[in-house]
């Protein structure tokens, strides 16, 4: 629901990088978005397209890699694909920890 | 050309949360961030809490609201400092908004800061404000399926207030299922069953806050 706020943060980081590297045109932004990050990839793309169109980098792409949730068992240390409320598939341990899937990372930018 | 960045998009918020935590903990102020869906009873809980503890623990409140000042007015009547943040439709409070708001409070005179987040079970979970604990409020009429539907907030909240517990006999809320799901997400979470309106079970919550502030005072 706060995708526009996230996108303005993403654009700010990207524009700073352009400036630091003395580049003029943003071509693409690569983003990693966890399944449990609280952000919805389609809404991020939608917000990005609308917001970047109002800048001099209109047409730049947002490439999103979705990161699935991974759970880690607190008891037997097994690692597995995570769904909320699950038990460890190996030992039945309760409340596995979410060790991957909450990230929201700007990986890289492509620029000219 | 491709430029490696690897930056956390929420980093600006997290950095500001660190600043807030530093400002508040240096003064020995404990902070709770209350999160729930609209209508779960955050403001009523807050009114009861302020009334019960204001003579014992010097406190202040930050009120997040989309548009109105109604909640802040409700708290203001109880005679504690309150700052209103209007998010202009925004779905969560962030650390920057809280930073500006808390600097309007008499920080040298308080020991407890309660932040009432915008009514929303999704987005506030992603934004650290600099709090010591997140408190999720769930009310019985919302249903026992909410922990699994909103796992982020339930797995991050150290405390859950299960409010409107007096509705239990009139609802199909399955208490056992709720406890099972809540524990599956967050085994360390403490749950207090309360009815803020009827002032049932509120002592456990007050004792939690007393303990939070007391621990701080002795550095334990």
CSV table of N, CA, C and O in Angstrom, one decimal, chain B residues 93-150:
chain,number,residue,atom,x,y,z
B,93,UNK,N,3.1,5.4,9.6
B,93,UNK,CA,4.0,6.4,10.1
B,93,UNK,C,5.4,6.0,9.7
B,93,UNK,O,5.7,4.8,9.7
B,94,UNK,N,6.3,6.9,9.5
B,94,UNK,CA,7.7,6.5,9.3
B,94,UNK,C,8.6,7.3,10.3
B,94,UNK,O,8.1,8.2,11.1
B,95,UNK,N,9.8,6.9,10.4
B,95,UNK,CA,10.7,7.4,11.5
B,95,UNK,C,11.0,8.9,11.4
B,95,UNK,O,11.2,9.5,12.4
B,96,UNK,N,10.9,9.4,10.2
B,96,UNK,CA,11.1,10.8,10.0
B,96,UNK,C,10.0,11.6,10.5
B,96,UNK,O,10.2,12.6,11.2
B,97,UNK,N,8.8,11.2,10.3
B,97,UNK,CA,7.6,11.9,10.8
B,97,UNK,C,7.6,11.9,12.4
B,97,UNK,O,7.4,12.9,13.0
B,98,UNK,N,8.0,10.7,12.9
B,98,UNK,CA,8.1,10.6,14.4
B,98,UNK,C,9.2,11.5,14.9
B,98,UNK,O,9.0,12.1,16.0
B,99,UNK,N,10.3,11.6,14.2
B,99,UNK,CA,11.4,12.4,14.6
B,99,UNK,C,11.0,13.9,14.8
B,99,UNK,O,11.2,14.5,15.8
B,100,UNK,N,10.2,14.3,13.8
B,100,UNK,CA,9.8,15.7,13.8
B,100,UNK,C,8.8,15.9,15.0
B,100,UNK,O,8.8,16.9,15.7
B,101,UNK,N,7.9,14.9,15.1
B,101,UNK,CA,6.8,15.0,16.1
B,101,UNK,C,7.4,15.0,17.5
B,101,UNK,O,7.0,15.8,18.4
B,102,UNK,N,8.4,14.1,17.8
B,102,UNK,CA,8.9,14.0,19.1
B,102,UNK,C,9.7,15.2,19.6
B,102,UNK,O,9.7,15.4,20.8
B,103,UNK,N,10.2,15.9,18.7
B,103,UNK,CA,11.0,17.1,19.1
B,103,UNK,C,10.0,18.2,19.5
B,103,UNK,O,10.5,19.2,20.1
B,104,UNK,N,8.7,18.0,19.3
B,104,UNK,CA,7.7,19.0,19.9
B,104,UNK,C,7.3,18.6,21.3
B,104,UNK,O,6.5,19.3,21.9
B,105,UNK,N,7.8,17.5,21.7
B,105,UNK,CA,7.3,17.0,23.1
B,105,UNK,C,8.3,17.4,24.1
B,105,UNK,O,9.5,17.5,23.9
B,106,UNK,N,7.9,17.5,25.4
B,106,UNK,CA,8.8,17.8,26.5
B,106,UNK,C,9.6,16.6,26.9
B,106,UNK,O,9.3,15.9,27.9
B,107,UNK,N,10.6,16.2,26.1
B,107,UNK,CA,11.3,15.0,26.2
B,107,UNK,C,12.0,14.8,27.6
B,107,UNK,O,12.2,13.7,28.0
B,108,UNK,N,12.4,15.9,28.2
B,108,UNK,CA,13.1,15.8,29.5
B,108,UNK,C,12.1,15.5,30.6
B,108,UNK,O,12.6,15.3,31.7
B,109,UNK,N,10.8,15.6,30.3
B,109,UNK,CA,9.9,15.4,31.4
B,109,UNK,C,9.1,14.0,31.3
B,109,UNK,O,8.3,13.7,32.2
B,110,UNK,N,9.4,13.2,30.3
B,110,UNK,CA,8.6,12.0,30.2
B,110,UNK,C,9.5,10.7,30.3
B,110,UNK,O,10.7,10.8,30.1
B,111,UNK,N,8.8,9.6,30.6
B,111,UNK,CA,9.5,8.3,30.7
B,111,UNK,C,8.9,7.3,29.7
B,111,UNK,O,9.5,6.3,29.5
B,112,UNK,N,7.7,7.6,29.2
B,112,UNK,CA,7.1,6.7,28.3
B,112,UNK,C,6.5,7.5,27.1
B,112,UNK,O,5.8,8.5,27.3
B,113,UNK,N,6.7,7.0,25.9
B,113,UNK,CA,6.1,7.6,24.7
B,113,UNK,C,5.3,6.5,24.0
B,113,UNK,O,5.8,5.4,23.7
B,114,UNK,N,4.0,6.8,23.9
B,114,UNK,CA,3.2,5.8,23.2
B,114,UNK,C,2.8,6.4,21.8
B,114,UNK,O,2.3,7.5,21.7
B,115,UNK,N,3.1,5.6,20.8
B,115,UNK,CA,2.8,6.1,19.4
B,115,UNK,C,1.7,5.2,18.9
B,115,UNK,O,1.7,4.0,18.9
B,116,UNK,N,0.6,5.9,18.5
B,116,UNK,CA,-0.5,5.2,17.9
B,116,UNK,C,-0.4,5.4,16.4
B,116,UNK,O,-0.5,6.4,15.8
B,117,UNK,N,-0.1,4.2,15.7
B,117,UNK,CA,0.1,4.2,14.3
B,117,UNK,C,-1.2,4.4,13.6
B,117,UNK,O,-2.3,4.4,14.1
B,118,UNK,N,-1.1,4.6,12.3
B,118,UNK,CA,-2.3,4.7,11.4
B,118,UNK,C,-3.0,3.4,11.4
B,118,UNK,O,-2.3,2.3,11.4
B,119,UNK,N,-4.3,3.4,11.4
B,119,UNK,CA,-5.0,2.1,11.4
B,119,UNK,C,-4.8,1.3,10.2
B,119,UNK,O,-5.3,1.7,9.1
B,120,UNK,N,-4.0,0.2,10.3
B,120,UNK,CA,-3.6,-0.5,9.1
B,120,UNK,C,-2.7,-1.7,9.6
B,120,UNK,O,-1.7,-1.4,10.4
B,121,UNK,N,-3.0,-2.9,9.3
B,121,UNK,CA,-2.2,-4.0,9.8
B,121,UNK,C,-1.1,-4.4,8.9
B,121,UNK,O,-0.3,-5.3,9.2
B,122,UNK,N,-1.0,-3.7,7.7
B,122,UNK,CA,0.0,-4.2,6.7
B,122,UNK,C,1.3,-3.3,6.8
B,122,UNK,O,2.3,-3.7,7.3
B,123,UNK,N,1.2,-2.1,6.3
B,123,UNK,CA,2.3,-1.2,6.1
B,123,UNK,C,3.1,-0.8,7.4
B,123,UNK,O,4.3,-0.8,7.3
B,124,UNK,N,2.4,-0.5,8.5
B,124,UNK,CA,3.2,-0.1,9.6
B,124,UNK,C,4.2,-1.1,10.1
B,124,UNK,O,5.2,-0.8,10.7
B,125,UNK,N,4.0,-2.4,9.8
B,125,UNK,CA,4.9,-3.5,10.2
B,125,UNK,C,6.3,-3.3,9.6
B,125,UNK,O,7.3,-3.7,10.1
B,126,UNK,N,6.4,-2.6,8.4
B,126,UNK,CA,7.7,-2.5,7.7
B,126,UNK,C,8.5,-1.3,8.2
B,126,UNK,O,9.6,-1.2,7.8
B,127,UNK,N,7.9,-0.4,9.0
B,127,UNK,CA,8.6,0.8,9.3
B,127,UNK,C,9.0,0.9,10.8
B,127,UNK,O,8.1,1.1,11.6
B,128,UNK,N,10.3,0.7,11.1
B,128,UNK,CA,10.7,0.9,12.4
B,128,UNK,C,10.7,2.4,12.8
B,128,UNK,O,11.1,3.2,12.0
B,129,UNK,N,10.1,2.7,13.9
B,129,UNK,CA,10.0,4.1,14.3
B,129,UNK,C,11.1,4.5,15.3
B,129,UNK,O,11.2,5.7,15.7
B,130,UNK,N,11.8,3.5,15.9
B,130,UNK,CA,12.7,3.7,17.0
B,130,UNK,C,12.1,3.2,18.3
B,130,UNK,O,12.6,3.5,19.4
B,131,UNK,N,11.1,2.3,18.2
B,131,UNK,CA,10.4,1.9,19.4
B,131,UNK,C,11.1,0.8,20.1
B,131,UNK,O,12.0,0.1,19.5
B,132,UNK,N,10.8,0.6,21.4
B,132,UNK,CA,11.3,-0.6,22.1
B,132,UNK,C,10.5,-1.8,21.8
B,132,UNK,O,11.0,-2.9,21.8
B,133,UNK,N,9.2,-1.6,21.6
B,133,UNK,CA,8.3,-2.8,21.3
B,133,UNK,C,7.2,-2.3,20.4
B,133,UNK,O,6.6,-1.2,20.5
B,134,UNK,N,6.8,-3.3,19.5
B,134,UNK,CA,5.6,-3.1,18.7
B,134,UNK,C,4.5,-3.8,19.5
B,134,UNK,O,4.7,-4.9,20.0
B,135,UNK,N,3.3,-3.2,19.5
B,135,UNK,CA,2.2,-3.8,20.2
B,135,UNK,C,1.1,-3.9,19.1
B,135,UNK,O,0.7,-2.9,18.6
B,136,UNK,N,0.7,-5.1,18.8
B,136,UNK,CA,-0.4,-5.3,17.9
B,136,UNK,C,-1.7,-5.4,18.6
B,136,UNK,O,-1.8,-6.1,19.6
B,137,UNK,N,-2.7,-4.7,18.2
B,137,UNK,CA,-4.1,-4.8,18.8
B,137,UNK,C,-4.9,-5.5,17.8
B,137,UNK,O,-5.1,-5.1,16.7
B,138,UNK,N,-5.5,-6.6,18.3
B,138,UNK,CA,-6.5,-7.3,17.5
B,138,UNK,C,-7.8,-7.4,18.3
B,138,UNK,O,-7.8,-7.6,19.5
B,139,UNK,N,-8.9,-7.1,17.6
B,139,UNK,CA,-10.2,-7.2,18.3
B,139,UNK,C,-11.0,-8.4,17.9
B,139,UNK,O,-10.9,-8.8,16.7
B,140,UNK,N,-11.7,-9.0,18.9
B,140,UNK,CA,-12.4,-10.3,18.6
B,140,UNK,C,-13.3,-10.2,17.4
B,140,UNK,O,-13.3,-11.1,16.6
B,141,UNK,N,-14.0,-9.1,17.1
B,141,UNK,CA,-14.9,-9.1,16.0
B,141,UNK,C,-14.2,-9.2,14.6
B,141,UNK,O,-14.8,-9.6,13.6
B,142,UNK,N,-12.9,-8.9,14.6
B,142,UNK,CA,-12.1,-9.1,13.4
B,142,UNK,C,-11.9,-10.5,12.9
B,142,UNK,O,-11.6,-10.8,11.8
B,143,UNK,N,-11.9,-11.4,13.9
B,143,UNK,CA,-11.7,-12.8,13.6
B,143,UNK,C,-10.4,-13.4,13.9
B,143,UNK,O,-9.4,-12.7,14.0
B,144,UNK,N,-10.4,-14.7,14.2
B,144,UNK,CA,-9.2,-15.4,14.7
B,144,UNK,C,-8.2,-15.7,13.5
B,144,UNK,O,-7.1,-16.2,13.8
B,145,UNK,N,-8.6,-15.4,12.3
B,145,UNK,CA,-7.7,-15.7,11.2
B,145,UNK,C,-6.6,-14.6,10.9
B,145,UNK,O,-5.8,-14.7,10.0
B,146,UNK,N,-6.7,-13.5,11.7
B,146,UNK,CA,-5.8,-12.4,11.3
B,146,UNK,C,-4.3,-12.6,11.5
B,146,UNK,O,-3.6,-12.1,10.6
B,147,UNK,N,-3.9,-13.4,12.5
B,147,UNK,CA,-2.4,-13.6,12.6
B,147,UNK,C,-1.9,-14.2,11.3
B,147,UNK,O,-0.9,-13.7,10.8
B,148,UNK,N,-2.5,-15.2,10.7
B,148,UNK,CA,-2.0,-15.8,9.5
B,148,UNK,C,-2.2,-14.9,8.3
B,148,UNK,O,-1.4,-15.0,7.3
B,149,UNK,N,-3.2,-14.1,8.3
B,149,UNK,CA,-3.4,-13.2,7.2
B,149,UNK,C,-2.4,-12.0,7.2
B,149,UNK,O,-2.1,-11.5,6.1
B,150,UNK,N,-2.0,-11.6,8.4
B,150,UNK,CA,-1.1,-10.5,8.5
B,150,UNK,C,0.2,-10.9,9.3
B,150,UNK,O,0.4,-10.4,10.4
